[in-house]
mmCIF file of C-alpha atoms in Angstrom:
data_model
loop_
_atom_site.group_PDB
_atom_site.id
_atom_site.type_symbol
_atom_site.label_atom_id
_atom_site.label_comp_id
_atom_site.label_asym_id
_atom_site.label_seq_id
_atom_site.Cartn_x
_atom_site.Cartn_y
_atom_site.Cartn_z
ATOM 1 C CA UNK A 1 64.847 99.250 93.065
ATOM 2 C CA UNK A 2 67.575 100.032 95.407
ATOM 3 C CA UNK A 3 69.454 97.153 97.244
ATOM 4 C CA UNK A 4 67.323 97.405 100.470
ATOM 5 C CA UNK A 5 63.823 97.959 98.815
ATOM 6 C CA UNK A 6 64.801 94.597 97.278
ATOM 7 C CA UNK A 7 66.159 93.089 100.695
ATOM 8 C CA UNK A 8 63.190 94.574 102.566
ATOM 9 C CA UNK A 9 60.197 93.864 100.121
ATOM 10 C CA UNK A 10 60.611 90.159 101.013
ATOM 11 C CA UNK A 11 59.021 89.304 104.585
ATOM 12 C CA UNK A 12 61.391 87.459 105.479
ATOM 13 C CA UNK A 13 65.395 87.546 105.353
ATOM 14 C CA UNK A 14 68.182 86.132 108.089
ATOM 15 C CA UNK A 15 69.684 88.988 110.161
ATOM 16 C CA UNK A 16 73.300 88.174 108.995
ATOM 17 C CA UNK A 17 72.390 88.215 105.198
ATOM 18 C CA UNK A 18 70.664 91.669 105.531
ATOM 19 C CA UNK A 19 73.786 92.906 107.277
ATOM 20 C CA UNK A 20 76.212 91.175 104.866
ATOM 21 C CA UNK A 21 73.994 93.359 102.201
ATOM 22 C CA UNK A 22 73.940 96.347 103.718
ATOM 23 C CA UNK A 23 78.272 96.211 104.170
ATOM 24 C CA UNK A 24 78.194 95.009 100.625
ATOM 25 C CA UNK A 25 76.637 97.771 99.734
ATOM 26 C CA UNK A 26 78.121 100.691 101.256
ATOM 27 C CA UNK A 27 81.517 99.865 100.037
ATOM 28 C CA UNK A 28 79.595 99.959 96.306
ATOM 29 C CA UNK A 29 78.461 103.510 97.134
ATOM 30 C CA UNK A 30 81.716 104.594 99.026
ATOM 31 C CA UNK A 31 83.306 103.304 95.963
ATOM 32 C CA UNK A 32 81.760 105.537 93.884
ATOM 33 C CA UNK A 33 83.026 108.307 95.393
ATOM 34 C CA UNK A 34 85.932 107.212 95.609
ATOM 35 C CA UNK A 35 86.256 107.516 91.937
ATOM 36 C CA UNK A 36 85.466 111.217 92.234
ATOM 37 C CA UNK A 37 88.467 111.535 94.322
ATOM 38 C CA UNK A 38 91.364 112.677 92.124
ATOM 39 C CA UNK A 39 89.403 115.147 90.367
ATOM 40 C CA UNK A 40 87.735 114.531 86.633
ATOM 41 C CA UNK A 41 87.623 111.375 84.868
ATOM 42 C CA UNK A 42 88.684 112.052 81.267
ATOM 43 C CA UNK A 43 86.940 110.610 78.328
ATOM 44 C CA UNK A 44 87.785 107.067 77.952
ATOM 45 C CA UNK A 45 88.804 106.358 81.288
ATOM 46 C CA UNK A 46 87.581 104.469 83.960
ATOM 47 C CA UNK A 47 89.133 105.000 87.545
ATOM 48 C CA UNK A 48 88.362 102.943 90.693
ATOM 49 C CA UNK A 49 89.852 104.095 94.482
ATOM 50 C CA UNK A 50 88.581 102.127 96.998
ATOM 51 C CA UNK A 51 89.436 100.383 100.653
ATOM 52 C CA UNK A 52 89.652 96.419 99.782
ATOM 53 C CA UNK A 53 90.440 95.979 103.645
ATOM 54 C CA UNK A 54 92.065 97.120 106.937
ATOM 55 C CA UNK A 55 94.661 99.964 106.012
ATOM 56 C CA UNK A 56 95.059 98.462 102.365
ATOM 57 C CA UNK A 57 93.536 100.452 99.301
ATOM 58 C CA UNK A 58 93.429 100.005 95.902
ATOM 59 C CA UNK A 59 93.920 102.657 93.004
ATOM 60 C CA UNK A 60 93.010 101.290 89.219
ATOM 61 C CA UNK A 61 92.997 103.146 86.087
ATOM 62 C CA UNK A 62 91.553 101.518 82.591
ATOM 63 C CA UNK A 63 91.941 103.148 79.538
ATOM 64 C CA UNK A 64 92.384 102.811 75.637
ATOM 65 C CA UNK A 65 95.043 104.158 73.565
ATOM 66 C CA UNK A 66 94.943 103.092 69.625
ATOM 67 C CA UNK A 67 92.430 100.279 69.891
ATOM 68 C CA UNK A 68 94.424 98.528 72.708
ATOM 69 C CA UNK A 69 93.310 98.549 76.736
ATOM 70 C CA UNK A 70 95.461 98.981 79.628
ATOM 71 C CA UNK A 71 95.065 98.957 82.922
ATOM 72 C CA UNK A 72 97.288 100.005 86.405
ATOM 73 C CA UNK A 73 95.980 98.254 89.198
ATOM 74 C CA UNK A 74 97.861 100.096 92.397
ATOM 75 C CA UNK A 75 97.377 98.466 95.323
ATOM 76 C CA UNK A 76 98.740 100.499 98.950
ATOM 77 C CA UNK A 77 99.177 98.736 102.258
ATOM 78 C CA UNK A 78 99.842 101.215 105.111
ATOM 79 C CA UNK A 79 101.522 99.790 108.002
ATOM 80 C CA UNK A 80 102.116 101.519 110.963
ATOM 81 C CA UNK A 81 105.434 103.462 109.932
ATOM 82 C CA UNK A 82 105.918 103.472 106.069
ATOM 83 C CA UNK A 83 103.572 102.460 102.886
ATOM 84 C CA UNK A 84 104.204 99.752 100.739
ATOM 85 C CA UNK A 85 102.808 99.325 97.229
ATOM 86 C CA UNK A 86 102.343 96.740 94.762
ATOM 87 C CA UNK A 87 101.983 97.456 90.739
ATOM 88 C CA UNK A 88 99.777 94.773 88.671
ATOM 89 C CA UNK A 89 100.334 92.023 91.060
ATOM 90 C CA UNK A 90 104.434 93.098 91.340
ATOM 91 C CA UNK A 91 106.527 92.896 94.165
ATOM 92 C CA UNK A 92 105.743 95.360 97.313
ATOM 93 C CA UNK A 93 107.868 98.521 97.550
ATOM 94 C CA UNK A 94 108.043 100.920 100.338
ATOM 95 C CA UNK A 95 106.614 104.280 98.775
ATOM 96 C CA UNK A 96 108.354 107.658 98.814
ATOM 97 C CA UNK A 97 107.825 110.021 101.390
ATOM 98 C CA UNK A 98 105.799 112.232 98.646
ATOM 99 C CA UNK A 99 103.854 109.209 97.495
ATOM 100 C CA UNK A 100 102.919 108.058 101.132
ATOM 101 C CA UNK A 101 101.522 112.194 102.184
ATOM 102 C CA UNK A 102 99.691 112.508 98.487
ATOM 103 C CA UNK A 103 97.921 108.726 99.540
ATOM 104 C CA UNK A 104 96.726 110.501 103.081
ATOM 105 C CA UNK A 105 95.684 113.411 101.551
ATOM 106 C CA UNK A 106 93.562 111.230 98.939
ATOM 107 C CA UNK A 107 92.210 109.310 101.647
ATOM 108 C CA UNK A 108 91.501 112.548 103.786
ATOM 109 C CA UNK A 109 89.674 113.667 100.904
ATOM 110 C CA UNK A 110 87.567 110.374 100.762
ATOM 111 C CA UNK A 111 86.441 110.274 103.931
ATOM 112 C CA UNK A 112 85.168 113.663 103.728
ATOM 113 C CA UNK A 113 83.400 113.104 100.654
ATOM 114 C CA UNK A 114 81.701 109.186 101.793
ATOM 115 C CA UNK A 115 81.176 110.960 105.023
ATOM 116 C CA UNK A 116 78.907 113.980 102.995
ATOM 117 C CA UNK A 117 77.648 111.891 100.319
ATOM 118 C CA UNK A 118 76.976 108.140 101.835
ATOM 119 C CA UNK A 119 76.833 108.586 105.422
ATOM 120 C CA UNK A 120 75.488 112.517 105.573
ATOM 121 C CA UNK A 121 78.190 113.347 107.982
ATOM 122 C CA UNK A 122 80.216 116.363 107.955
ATOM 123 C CA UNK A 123 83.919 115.592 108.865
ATOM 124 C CA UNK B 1 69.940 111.505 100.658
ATOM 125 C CA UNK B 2 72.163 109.980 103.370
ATOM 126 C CA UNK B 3 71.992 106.156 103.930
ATOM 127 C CA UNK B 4 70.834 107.333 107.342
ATOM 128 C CA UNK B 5 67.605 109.260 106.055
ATOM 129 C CA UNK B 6 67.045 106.374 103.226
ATOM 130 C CA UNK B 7 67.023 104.019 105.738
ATOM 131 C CA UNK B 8 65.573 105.519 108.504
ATOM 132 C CA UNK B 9 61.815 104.207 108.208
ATOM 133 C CA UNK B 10 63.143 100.535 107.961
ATOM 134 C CA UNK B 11 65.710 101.115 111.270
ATOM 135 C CA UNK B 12 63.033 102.544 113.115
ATOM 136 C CA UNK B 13 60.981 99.408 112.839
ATOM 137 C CA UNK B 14 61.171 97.078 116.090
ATOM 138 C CA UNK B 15 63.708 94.502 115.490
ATOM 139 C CA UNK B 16 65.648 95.917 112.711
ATOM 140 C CA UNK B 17 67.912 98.346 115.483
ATOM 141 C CA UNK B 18 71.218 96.400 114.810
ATOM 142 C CA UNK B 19 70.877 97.775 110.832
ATOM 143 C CA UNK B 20 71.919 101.288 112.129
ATOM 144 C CA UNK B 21 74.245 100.040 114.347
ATOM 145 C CA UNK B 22 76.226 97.813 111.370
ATOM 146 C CA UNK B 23 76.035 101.504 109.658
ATOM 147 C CA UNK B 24 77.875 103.354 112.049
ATOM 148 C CA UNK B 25 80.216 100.440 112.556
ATOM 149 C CA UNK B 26 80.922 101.033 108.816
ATOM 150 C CA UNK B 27 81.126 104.831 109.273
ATOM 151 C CA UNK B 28 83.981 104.341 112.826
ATOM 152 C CA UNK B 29 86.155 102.068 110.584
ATOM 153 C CA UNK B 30 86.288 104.606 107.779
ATOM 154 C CA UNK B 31 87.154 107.114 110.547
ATOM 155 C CA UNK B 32 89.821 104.809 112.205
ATOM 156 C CA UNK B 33 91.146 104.318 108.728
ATOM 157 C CA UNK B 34 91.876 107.878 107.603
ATOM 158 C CA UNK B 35 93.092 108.558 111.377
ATOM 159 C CA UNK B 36 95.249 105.772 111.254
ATOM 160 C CA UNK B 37 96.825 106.399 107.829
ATOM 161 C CA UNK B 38 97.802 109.897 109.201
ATOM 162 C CA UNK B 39 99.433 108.541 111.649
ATOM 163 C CA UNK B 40 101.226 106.265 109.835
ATOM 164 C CA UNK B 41 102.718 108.664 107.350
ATOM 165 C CA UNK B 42 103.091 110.964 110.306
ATOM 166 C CA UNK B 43 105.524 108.353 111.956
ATOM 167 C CA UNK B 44 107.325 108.198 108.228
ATOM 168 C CA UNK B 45 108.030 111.259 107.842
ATOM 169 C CA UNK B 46 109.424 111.521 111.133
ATOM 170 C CA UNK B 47 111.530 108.572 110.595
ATOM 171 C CA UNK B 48 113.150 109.643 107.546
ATOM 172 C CA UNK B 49 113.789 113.031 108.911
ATOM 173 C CA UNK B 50 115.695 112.021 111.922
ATOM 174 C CA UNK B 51 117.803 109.050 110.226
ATOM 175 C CA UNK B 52 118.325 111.238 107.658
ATOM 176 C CA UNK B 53 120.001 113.416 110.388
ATOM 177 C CA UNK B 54 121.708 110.569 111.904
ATOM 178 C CA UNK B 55 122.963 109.358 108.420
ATOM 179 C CA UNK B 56 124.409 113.124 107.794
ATOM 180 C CA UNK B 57 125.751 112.770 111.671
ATOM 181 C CA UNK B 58 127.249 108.871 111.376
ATOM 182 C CA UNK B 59 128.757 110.568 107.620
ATOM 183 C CA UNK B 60 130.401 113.715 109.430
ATOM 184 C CA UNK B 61 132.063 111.441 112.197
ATOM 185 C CA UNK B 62 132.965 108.448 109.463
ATOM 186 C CA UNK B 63 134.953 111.781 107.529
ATOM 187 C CA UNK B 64 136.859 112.741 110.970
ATOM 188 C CA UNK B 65 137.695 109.090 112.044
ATOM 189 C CA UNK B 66 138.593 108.926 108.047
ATOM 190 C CA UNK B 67 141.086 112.454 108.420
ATOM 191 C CA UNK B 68 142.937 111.443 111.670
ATOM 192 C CA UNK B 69 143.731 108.238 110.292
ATOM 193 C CA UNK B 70 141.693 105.709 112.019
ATOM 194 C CA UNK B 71 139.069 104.778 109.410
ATOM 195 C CA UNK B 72 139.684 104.434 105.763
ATOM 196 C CA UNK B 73 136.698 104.406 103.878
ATOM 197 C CA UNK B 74 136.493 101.242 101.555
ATOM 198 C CA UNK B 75 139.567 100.320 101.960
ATOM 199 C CA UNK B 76 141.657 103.421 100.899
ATOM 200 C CA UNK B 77 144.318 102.675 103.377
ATOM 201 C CA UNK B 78 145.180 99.122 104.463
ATOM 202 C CA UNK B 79 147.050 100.841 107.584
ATOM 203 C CA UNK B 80 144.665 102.465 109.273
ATOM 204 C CA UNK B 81 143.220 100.844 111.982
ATOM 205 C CA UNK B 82 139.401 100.506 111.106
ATOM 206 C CA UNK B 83 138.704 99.972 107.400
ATOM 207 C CA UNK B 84 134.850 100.329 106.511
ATOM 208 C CA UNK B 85 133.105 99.926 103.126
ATOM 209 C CA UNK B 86 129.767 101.534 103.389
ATOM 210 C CA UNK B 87 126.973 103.179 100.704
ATOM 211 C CA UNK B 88 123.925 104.427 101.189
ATOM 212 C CA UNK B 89 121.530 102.155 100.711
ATOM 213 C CA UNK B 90 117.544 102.618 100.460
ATOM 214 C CA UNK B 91 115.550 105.787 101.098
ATOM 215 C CA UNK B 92 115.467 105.816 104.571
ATOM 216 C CA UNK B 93 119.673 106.361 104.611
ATOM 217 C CA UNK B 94 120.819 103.276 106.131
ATOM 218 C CA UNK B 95 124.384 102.663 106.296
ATOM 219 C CA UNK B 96 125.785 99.280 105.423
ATOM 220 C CA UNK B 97 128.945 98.262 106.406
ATOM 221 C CA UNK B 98 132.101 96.122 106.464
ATOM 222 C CA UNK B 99 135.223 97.110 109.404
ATOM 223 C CA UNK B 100 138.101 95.034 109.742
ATOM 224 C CA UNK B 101 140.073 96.501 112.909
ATOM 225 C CA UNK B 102 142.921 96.533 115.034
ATOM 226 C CA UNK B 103 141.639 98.006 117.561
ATOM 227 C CA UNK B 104 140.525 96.634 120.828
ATOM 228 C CA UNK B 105 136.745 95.863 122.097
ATOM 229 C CA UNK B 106 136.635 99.101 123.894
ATOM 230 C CA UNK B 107 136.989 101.373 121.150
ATOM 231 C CA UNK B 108 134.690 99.266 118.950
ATOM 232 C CA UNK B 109 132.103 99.624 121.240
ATOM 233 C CA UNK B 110 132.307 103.287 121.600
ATOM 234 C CA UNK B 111 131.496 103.438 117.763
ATOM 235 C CA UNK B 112 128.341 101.880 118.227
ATOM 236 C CA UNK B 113 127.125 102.713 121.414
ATOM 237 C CA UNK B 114 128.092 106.876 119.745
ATOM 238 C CA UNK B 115 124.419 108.184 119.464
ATOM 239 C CA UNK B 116 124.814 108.552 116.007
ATOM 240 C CA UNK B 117 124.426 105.237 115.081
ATOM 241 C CA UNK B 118 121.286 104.904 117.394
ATOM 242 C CA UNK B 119 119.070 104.451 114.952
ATOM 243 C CA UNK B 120 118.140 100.853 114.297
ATOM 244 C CA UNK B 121 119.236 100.997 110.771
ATOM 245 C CA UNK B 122 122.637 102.519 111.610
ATOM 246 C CA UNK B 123 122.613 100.244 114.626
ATOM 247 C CA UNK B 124 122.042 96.970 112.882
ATOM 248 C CA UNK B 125 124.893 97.919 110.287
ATOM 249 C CA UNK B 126 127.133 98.741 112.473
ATOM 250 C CA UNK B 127 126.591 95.372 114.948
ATOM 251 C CA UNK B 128 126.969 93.565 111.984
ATOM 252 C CA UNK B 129 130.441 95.164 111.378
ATOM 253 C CA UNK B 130 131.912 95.263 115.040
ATOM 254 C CA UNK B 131 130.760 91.715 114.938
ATOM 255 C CA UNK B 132 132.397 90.653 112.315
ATOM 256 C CA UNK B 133 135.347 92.716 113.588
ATOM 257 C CA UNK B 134 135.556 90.930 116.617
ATOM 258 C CA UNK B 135 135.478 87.834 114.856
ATOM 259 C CA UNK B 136 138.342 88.889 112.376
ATOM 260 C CA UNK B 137 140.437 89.393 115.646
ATOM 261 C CA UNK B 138 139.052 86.168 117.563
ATOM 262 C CA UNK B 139 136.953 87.593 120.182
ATOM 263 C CA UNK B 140 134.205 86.090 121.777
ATOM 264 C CA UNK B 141 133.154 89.165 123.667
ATOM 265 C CA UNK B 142 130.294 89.801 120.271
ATOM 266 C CA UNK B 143 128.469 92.842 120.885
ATOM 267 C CA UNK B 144 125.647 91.730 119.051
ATOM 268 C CA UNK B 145 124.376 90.060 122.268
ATOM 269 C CA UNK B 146 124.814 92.731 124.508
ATOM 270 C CA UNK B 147 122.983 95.367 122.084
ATOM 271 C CA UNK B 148 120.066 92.893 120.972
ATOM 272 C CA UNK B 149 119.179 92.757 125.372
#
């Protein structure tokens, strides 16, 4: 049962809950793509790239090496002339040039992909 | 199956209209978002490009004030009549620096009204230097003021 069989089976719901659902929810399945983003996943590796907010976007990798986990949690704020970046909770850093145009292309890339696969819009 | 067609037969019941429309706002933000990133790195790249240019330009001038005598670079020669300590600092090129002068107001403000230092980087380091310049010779005519309007 998908989230809005469940949400719609019952006969009654508030307005703002269903909506609150539905936003809820289409981050979970833009998310999902968003994982597809950089190409394959390899064995033993979990990858997350998602939009947490307005212009900020998170990039995580999780993987085991020897028994022991580790995990890079990348999160990007673009502002309006540069890109800043935070490592595991570290201090901000304006990105390279080369870092900021691979980020647009990755998030070109997304769009086209939620817009195909969630929304069933070509972009 | 799009979240459009999955949802269709429950947005086309009476009263549940605003579901589409929280949809598509979804859909315009994810839009805005990849538009406005473009932009953004857009107005980067275009930033670093042209300071880079004005670093190079601010350099080349720094080198010819440096060869007639005028400007000694981190304090080379205690006669000339501008001495500047500058590096490079972060990516985007700016220029921080330190003058001690003799010369007058006129000439200082030449230097950093020059369209190579334009840029606000270049700009702020070198109002920070004439500044302190004209407070090493006692002025109160500071710059700063007139450059900030």
């Amino acid at each position: 049962m998908n989230i809005f069989t469940h949400f719609f089976s019952r006969a009654k719901q508030d307005p703002k809950a269903i909506e609150a659902s539905i936003r809820q929810d289409l981050m979970r399945r833009e998310a999902l793509v968003g994982k597809t983003v950089f190409g394959p996943i390899p064995k033993g590796r979990d990858r997350e790239f998602f939009r947490i907010d307005n212009h900020t976007w998170i990039w995580q990798e999780n993987w085991k090496d020897e028994g022991k986990s580790f995990s890079i949690t990348t999160k990007y704020v673009v502002r309006n002339r540069d890109v800043v970046k935070s490592v595991n909770g570290g201090n901000y850093e304006k990105v390279p040039i080369a870092e900021a145009s691979r980020l647009d292309r990755a998030i070109q890339t997304y769009v086209k992909r939620v817009g195909r696969q969630v929304y069933g819009v070509a972009v | 199956m799009s979240i459009f067609e999955e949802l269709n037969p429950i947005i086309e019941r009476p009263g549940n209209e605003s579901i589409g429309d929280v949809i598509r706002d979804a859909w315009s933000s994810v839009i805005a978002e990849m538009e406005y990133t473009s932009r953004a790195v857009e107005n980067y790249r275009n930033d670093h490009d042209r300071t880079s240019q004005l670093g190079q330009d601010f350099g080349r001038r720094m080198n010819y004030l440096r060869d007639a005598g005028v400007v000694s670079v981190s304090g080379q020669n205690d006669n000339a009549d501008i001495v500047m300590g500058m590096y490079e600092g972060d990516s985007l090129g700016g220029l921080h620096a330190g003058i001690d002068t003799k010369r007058n107001d006129a000439f200082l403000d030449e230097l950093v009204s020059d369209s190579v230092v334009s840029s606000i980087d270049h700009k702020l380091a070198a109002q920070d230097a004439v500044a302190q310049a004209h407070r090493n010779m006692g002025s109160t005519n500071d710059p700063l003021e007139r450059l900030a309007a």
